[in-house]
Tab-separated table of C-alpha atoms in Angstrom:
chain	number	residue	atom	x	y	z
S	167	MET	CA	17.624	-8.388	-41.303
S	168	PRO	CA	19.375	-8.776	-37.971
S	169	SER	CA	20.713	-12.613	-37.307
S	170	PRO	CA	18.280	-14.595	-35.296
S	171	THR	CA	19.200	-15.007	-31.453
S	172	VAL	CA	19.023	-17.907	-28.893
S	173	ALA	CA	16.046	-15.582	-27.223
S	174	ASP	CA	14.038	-15.974	-30.708
S	175	TYR	CA	14.040	-19.935	-30.455
S	176	MET	CA	14.702	-20.870	-26.809
S	177	ILE	CA	11.974	-22.626	-24.797
S	178	ARG	CA	11.063	-20.074	-21.711
S	179	ASN	CA	9.057	-22.425	-19.580
S	180	VAL	CA	11.895	-24.807	-18.296
S	181	GLN	CA	11.406	-27.814	-16.467
S	182	THR	CA	14.434	-28.276	-13.963
S	183	VAL	CA	15.350	-30.473	-11.042
S	184	SER	CA	16.354	-29.611	-7.349
S	185	PRO	CA	19.825	-30.531	-6.250
S	186	ASP	CA	17.861	-32.012	-2.987
S	187	MET	CA	16.051	-34.576	-5.000
S	188	THR	CA	17.450	-38.055	-5.010
S	189	VAL	CA	18.973	-40.097	-7.798
S	190	SER	CA	15.830	-42.276	-7.724
S	191	GLN	CA	13.516	-39.242	-8.104
S	192	VAL	CA	15.457	-37.645	-10.812
S	193	ARG	CA	15.467	-40.999	-12.701
S	194	GLU	CA	11.664	-41.310	-12.585
S	195	LYS	CA	11.259	-37.715	-13.963
S	196	ILE	CA	13.433	-38.450	-16.950
S	197	ILE	CA	11.638	-41.836	-17.492
S	198	SER	CA	8.294	-40.025	-17.479
S	199	SER	CA	9.212	-37.375	-19.626
S	200	ASN	CA	10.158	-36.638	-23.110
S	201	PHE	CA	13.478	-35.268	-22.186
S	202	HIS	CA	17.151	-36.874	-22.116
S	203	GLY	CA	17.905	-34.624	-19.024
S	204	PHE	CA	17.431	-31.571	-16.941
S	205	PRO	CA	18.998	-28.657	-15.662
S	206	ILE	CA	19.777	-28.422	-11.929
S	207	ALA	CA	18.636	-25.314	-10.344
S	208	GLU	CA	18.186	-23.832	-6.912
S	209	ASN	CA	16.478	-20.389	-6.280
S	210	ASP	CA	16.523	-20.220	-10.221
S	211	TYR	CA	20.339	-19.994	-10.138
S	212	LEU	CA	21.786	-22.723	-12.732
S	213	LEU	CA	23.972	-25.183	-10.980
S	214	GLY	CA	24.628	-27.950	-13.426
S	215	TYR	CA	22.896	-30.392	-15.950
S	216	VAL	CA	21.693	-34.063	-15.192
S	217	THR	CA	21.369	-36.615	-17.930
S	218	ALA	CA	19.935	-40.060	-18.066
S	219	LYS	CA	23.412	-41.409	-18.751
S	220	GLU	CA	24.754	-39.841	-15.630
S	221	MET	CA	21.984	-41.342	-13.611
S	222	LEU	CA	23.312	-44.692	-14.801
S	223	ARG	CA	26.354	-44.230	-13.069
S	224	PHE	CA	24.765	-43.853	-9.592
S	225	ILE	CA	22.079	-46.669	-10.150
S	226	ASP	CA	23.582	-48.233	-7.160
S	227	ARG	CA	22.990	-45.075	-4.858
S	228	PRO	CA	19.162	-44.364	-5.406
S	229	ASP	CA	18.494	-42.500	-2.344
S	230	ALA	CA	21.669	-40.156	-2.675
S	231	ARG	CA	20.739	-36.530	-3.230
S	232	ILE	CA	21.634	-34.854	-6.549
S	233	ARG	CA	23.732	-32.286	-4.730
S	234	GLU	CA	26.165	-35.064	-3.559
S	235	VAL	CA	26.480	-36.673	-6.906
S	236	MET	CA	26.333	-34.022	-9.603
S	237	GLY	CA	29.162	-32.456	-11.409
S	238	ARG	CA	29.449	-28.612	-10.740
S	239	GLY	CA	28.597	-26.236	-13.558
S	240	THR	CA	27.632	-26.899	-17.299
S	241	LEU	CA	27.969	-25.310	-20.738
S	242	CYS	CA	25.263	-22.607	-21.109
S	243	VAL	CA	24.500	-19.634	-23.452
S	244	VAL	CA	23.039	-16.294	-23.102
S	245	PRO	CA	19.828	-15.058	-24.832
S	246	THR	CA	21.654	-12.489	-27.015
S	247	MET	CA	24.086	-15.275	-28.628
S	248	SER	CA	23.463	-15.783	-32.153
S	249	ILE	CA	21.790	-19.149	-33.291
S	250	ASP	CA	24.868	-20.040	-35.292
S	251	ASP	CA	27.386	-19.663	-32.265
S	252	ALA	CA	24.800	-21.844	-30.198
S	253	THR	CA	24.761	-24.194	-33.047
S	254	ARG	CA	28.632	-24.337	-32.849
S	255	VAL	CA	28.452	-25.024	-29.179
S	256	LEU	CA	25.938	-27.899	-29.341
S	257	PHE	CA	27.704	-29.374	-32.432
S	258	ARG	CA	31.370	-29.155	-30.827
S	259	TYR	CA	30.459	-30.701	-27.529
S	260	GLY	CA	28.009	-33.110	-28.801
S	261	LEU	CA	25.117	-31.942	-26.774
S	262	ARG	CA	21.346	-32.181	-27.057
S	263	ASN	CA	20.432	-29.039	-24.957
S	264	LEU	CA	22.089	-25.906	-23.534
S	265	PRO	CA	20.454	-23.954	-20.787
S	266	VAL	CA	20.187	-20.321	-21.482
S	267	VAL	CA	21.173	-17.918	-18.260
S	268	ASP	CA	20.946	-14.177	-17.542
S	269	GLU	CA	23.717	-12.090	-16.196
S	270	GLU	CA	23.059	-13.341	-12.874
S	271	LYS	CA	23.317	-16.925	-13.991
S	272	LYS	CA	19.703	-17.397	-13.530
S	273	ILE	CA	18.038	-19.845	-15.732
S	274	VAL	CA	15.732	-18.164	-18.296
S	275	GLY	CA	15.337	-20.837	-21.058
S	276	ILE	CA	16.835	-23.740	-22.723
S	277	ILE	CA	17.626	-24.500	-26.271
S	278	SER	CA	18.092	-27.701	-27.824
S	279	ASN	CA	18.832	-29.452	-31.279
S	280	ILE	CA	15.096	-29.389	-32.222
S	281	ASP	CA	15.075	-25.521	-31.882
S	282	ILE	CA	18.170	-25.462	-33.917
S	283	VAL	CA	16.540	-27.458	-36.723
S	284	ARG	CA	13.585	-25.153	-36.468
S	285	SER	CA	15.650	-22.205	-37.027
S	286	GLN	CA	17.357	-23.790	-40.111
S	287	ILE	CA	13.944	-24.524	-41.628
S	288	GLU	CA	12.560	-21.161	-40.799
S	289	LYS	CA	15.813	-19.471	-42.376
S	290	SER	CA	14.780	-20.790	-46.016
S	291	ARG	CA	11.431	-18.811	-45.616
S	292	PRO	CA	12.766	-15.413	-46.933
S	293	SER	CA	14.209	-16.686	-50.255
S	294	LYS	CA	10.963	-18.801	-50.996
S	295	VAL	CA	8.838	-15.844	-50.127
S	296	MET	CA	10.690	-13.762	-52.695
S	297	SER	CA	10.426	-16.219	-55.362
S	298	VAL	CA	6.659	-16.280	-54.892
S	299	LYS	CA	6.512	-12.484	-55.028
S	300	ASN	CA	8.560	-12.037	-58.038
S	301	LEU	CA	6.484	-14.685	-59.752
S	302	LEU	CA	3.163	-13.169	-58.967
S	303	GLU	CA	4.442	-9.573	-59.833
S	304	LYS	CA	5.576	-10.778	-63.198
S	305	GLN	CA	2.481	-12.862	-63.933
S	306	ASN	CA	-0.023	-10.154	-62.966
S	307	GLY	CA	1.593	-6.727	-63.306
S	308	ILE	CA	1.282	-5.880	-59.831
S	309	ARG	CA	3.497	-4.949	-56.980
S	310	LEU	CA	3.311	-6.606	-53.352
S	311	LYS	CA	4.023	-5.637	-50.070
S	312	ILE	CA	5.250	-8.007	-47.586
S	313	SER	CA	4.302	-8.132	-43.613
S	314	ASN	CA	4.308	-10.552	-40.955
S	315	GLN	CA	0.829	-11.096	-39.255
S	316	GLU	CA	-1.170	-13.391	-37.299
S	317	VAL	CA	-4.064	-14.332	-39.677
S	318	PRO	CA	-7.404	-15.591	-38.672
S	319	ILE	CA	-7.623	-19.321	-39.852
S	320	ASN	CA	-11.535	-18.837	-40.714
S	321	GLU	CA	-10.538	-16.465	-43.211
S	322	LEU	CA	-8.117	-18.450	-45.075
S	323	ILE	CA	-9.025	-19.631	-48.703
S	324	PRO	CA	-7.235	-22.874	-49.719
S	325	THR	CA	-5.650	-23.288	-53.468
S	326	GLN	CA	-4.879	-27.124	-52.871
S	327	LYS	CA	-7.655	-29.758	-53.116
S	328	GLU	CA	-6.102	-32.560	-51.066
S	329	VAL	CA	-4.038	-33.200	-47.881
S	330	TYR	CA	-2.806	-36.295	-46.328
S	331	MET	CA	-3.823	-37.451	-42.775
S	332	ASP	CA	-0.385	-38.766	-41.788
S	333	GLU	CA	1.129	-35.545	-42.616
S	334	LEU	CA	-1.524	-33.432	-40.658
S	335	ILE	CA	-0.541	-35.644	-37.622
S	336	GLY	CA	3.219	-34.998	-38.170
S	337	ARG	CA	2.380	-31.350	-38.538
S	338	GLN	CA	0.387	-31.314	-35.350
S	339	TYR	CA	3.339	-32.629	-33.747
S	340	GLU	CA	5.678	-30.303	-34.925
S	341	ILE	CA	3.267	-27.255	-33.988
S	342	LYS	CA	3.124	-28.792	-30.394
S	343	ARG	CA	6.916	-28.775	-30.413
S	344	GLY	CA	7.081	-25.142	-31.406
S	345	LEU	CA	7.768	-25.336	-35.238
S	346	ASN	CA	5.453	-22.562	-36.186
S	347	GLU	CA	6.804	-22.114	-39.756
S	348	PRO	CA	4.792	-19.321	-41.190
S	349	LEU	CA	2.304	-19.702	-44.030
S	350	ILE	CA	2.576	-17.746	-47.186
S	351	VAL	CA	-0.537	-15.974	-47.958
S	352	ILE	CA	-2.015	-13.304	-50.472
S	353	LYS	CA	-4.585	-10.789	-48.812
S	354	ARG	CA	-7.806	-10.690	-50.876
S	355	ARG	CA	-10.871	-8.454	-50.182
S	356	ASN	CA	-12.551	-11.725	-48.769
S	357	GLY	CA	-9.820	-13.184	-46.770
S	358	TYR	CA	-6.222	-14.648	-47.504
S	359	LEU	CA	-5.417	-16.969	-50.212
S	360	VAL	CA	-3.013	-19.821	-49.056
S	361	VAL	CA	-0.061	-20.041	-51.333
S	362	ASP	CA	2.286	-22.314	-49.135
S	363	GLY	CA	1.341	-24.098	-45.828
S	364	HIS	CA	-2.026	-26.206	-46.436
S	365	HIS	CA	-1.021	-29.226	-44.153
S	366	ARG	CA	0.194	-26.542	-41.394
S	367	ILE	CA	-2.841	-24.660	-41.385
S	368	MET	CA	-5.215	-27.875	-41.440
S	369	ALA	CA	-3.259	-29.278	-38.599
S	370	ALA	CA	-3.511	-25.918	-36.890
S	371	GLN	CA	-7.425	-25.872	-37.602
S	372	LYS	CA	-7.913	-29.458	-36.344
S	373	MET	CA	-5.933	-28.429	-32.957
S	374	GLY	CA	-8.508	-25.842	-32.408
S	375	LEU	CA	-6.229	-22.648	-32.975
S	376	GLY	CA	-7.846	-19.500	-33.961
S	377	THR	CA	-4.943	-17.587	-35.676
S	378	PHE	CA	-1.507	-18.677	-37.306
S	379	LYS	CA	1.685	-16.839	-38.238
S	380	ALA	CA	1.848	-15.816	-41.907
S	381	ILE	CA	3.934	-13.793	-44.271
S	382	VAL	CA	1.259	-11.852	-46.166
S	383	LEU	CA	1.735	-10.535	-49.497
S	384	GLU	CA	-0.613	-7.470	-50.323
S	385	PRO	CA	-1.284	-6.489	-53.806
S	386	ASN	CA	-1.252	-2.566	-54.585
S	387	ASP	CA	-4.502	-3.374	-56.375
S	388	LEU	CA	-7.001	-5.764	-54.663
S	389	ASN	CA	-9.376	-6.029	-57.567
S	390	ILE	CA	-7.026	-7.940	-59.795
S	391	ARG	CA	-7.922	-11.466	-59.862
S	392	LEU	CA	-5.042	-13.975	-59.616
S	393	GLY	CA	-4.707	-17.323	-61.512
S	394	LEU	CA	-4.589	-18.951	-58.031
S	395	GLU	CA	-7.782	-17.549	-57.243
S	396	LYS	CA	-9.444	-18.556	-60.372
S	397	THR	CA	-7.990	-22.088	-59.962
S	398	ALA	CA	-9.531	-22.506	-56.388
S	399	GLU	CA	-12.881	-21.047	-57.536
S	400	LYS	CA	-12.920	-23.710	-60.416
S	401	TRP	CA	-12.225	-26.330	-57.913
S	402	GLY	CA	-14.890	-24.992	-55.278
S	403	LEU	CA	-12.310	-24.174	-52.613
S	404	MET	CA	-14.056	-21.639	-50.498
S	405	THR	CA	-12.971	-22.350	-46.937
S	406	LEU	CA	-10.528	-25.037	-45.269
S	407	ASP	CA	-13.445	-27.203	-44.962
S	408	ASP	CA	-13.553	-27.800	-48.854
S	409	VAL	CA	-10.408	-29.567	-48.764
S	410	LYS	CA	-10.303	-33.233	-48.880
S	411	ILE	CA	-8.259	-35.254	-46.107
S	412	ILE	CA	-6.892	-38.465	-47.697
S	413	GLU	CA	-6.589	-41.286	-45.079
S	414	GLY	CA	-5.698	-44.416	-47.057
S	415	ALA	CA	-2.504	-43.176	-48.616
S	416	LYS	CA	0.708	-41.848	-47.414
S	417	HIS	CA	1.960	-38.286	-48.016
S	418	PRO	CA	4.891	-38.486	-50.387
S	419	PHE	CA	7.128	-37.210	-47.657
S	420	MET	CA	6.209	-40.077	-45.283
S	421	GLU	CA	6.448	-42.455	-47.905
S	422	VAL	CA	10.024	-41.611	-48.393
S	423	THR	CA	10.786	-41.305	-44.749
S	424	THR	CA	9.522	-44.880	-44.115
S	425	MET	CA	10.589	-46.603	-47.271
S	426	LEU	CA	13.683	-48.247	-45.531
S	427	LEU	CA	11.551	-49.536	-42.546
S	428	PRO	CA	9.702	-53.096	-42.718
S	429	GLN	CA	6.098	-52.398	-43.532
S	430	GLU	CA	4.805	-53.568	-40.044
S	431	GLN	CA	7.277	-51.052	-38.612
S	432	ALA	CA	6.303	-48.241	-40.659
S	433	ASN	CA	2.551	-48.952	-39.930
S	434	GLY	CA	3.384	-48.901	-36.398
S	435	LEU	CA	5.056	-45.780	-36.436
S	436	ASN	CA	2.088	-44.283	-38.071
S	437	GLU	CA	-0.201	-45.846	-35.797
S	438	ARG	CA	1.782	-44.510	-32.640
S	439	LEU	CA	1.553	-40.891	-34.264
S	440	ILE	CA	-2.118	-41.267	-34.772
S	441	GLU	CA	-2.781	-42.696	-31.205
S	442	SER	CA	-0.664	-39.819	-29.601
S	443	ALA	CA	-2.645	-37.241	-31.279
S	444	LYS	CA	-5.859	-38.637	-30.251
S	445	ALA	CA	-4.671	-38.911	-26.634
S	446	GLN	CA	-3.657	-35.164	-26.823
S	447	ASN	CA	-6.785	-34.232	-28.324
S	448	PRO	CA	-9.477	-36.628	-27.168
S	449	ASN	CA	-12.475	-34.267	-28.544
S	450	ARG	CA	-11.045	-34.108	-32.193
């Protein structure tokens, strides 16, 4: 399997600032965004990178053009660079983001620490898939073929009775930021049995998505009934709508991540996530 590259994980729709914008205008753009800085580009050519910290240096020159105060050039990478090498650049220079340029030095994307984390999470998929594959083959005396597909959400059959609301909200945030970690599913005659990814797919369903990336395990004999399948039927799980959403308790992951915070701060964090999700999905 080829090593993942910057092109596989970079964000292609890049927000930039013009060198003719003023310090005040760029400062306001940073404040009103979720970013810590922006590439400076003119006619798509990368000229530099401006950060919130740099804007503080020119706080007494709000009307100065960025062209007048900017540092020339910036570290950047190319789409074909490996993710491992891009990680080293970010790590060695303590950067949050790296512009991605083509051979003409035109900006074609940006890669961030978040994208690097996403690549590392997804890197663990192959070993997990093989563990599931080997176990199912041994238990059921079958052979499984592996493929990557976009599967219809309405054809998914759950094997987990409950999910947690706070974790659903966290998963929605991840999906919006591009962490589309694929599900692991087993092909059946009447749909796809979910092995791994219930919170992910429930979050995607609430967001109104129609399909989701999945690693599909397809048995050589679709007539063999699997243990997971029997358990799902025993619990009355036919569609995702049959999964219970628990609202009054924290998912174990959220419990651990907030255990060091004062309770009121942890509650406030959860409330902000909920309000943010409602604001972005007012009809859901």
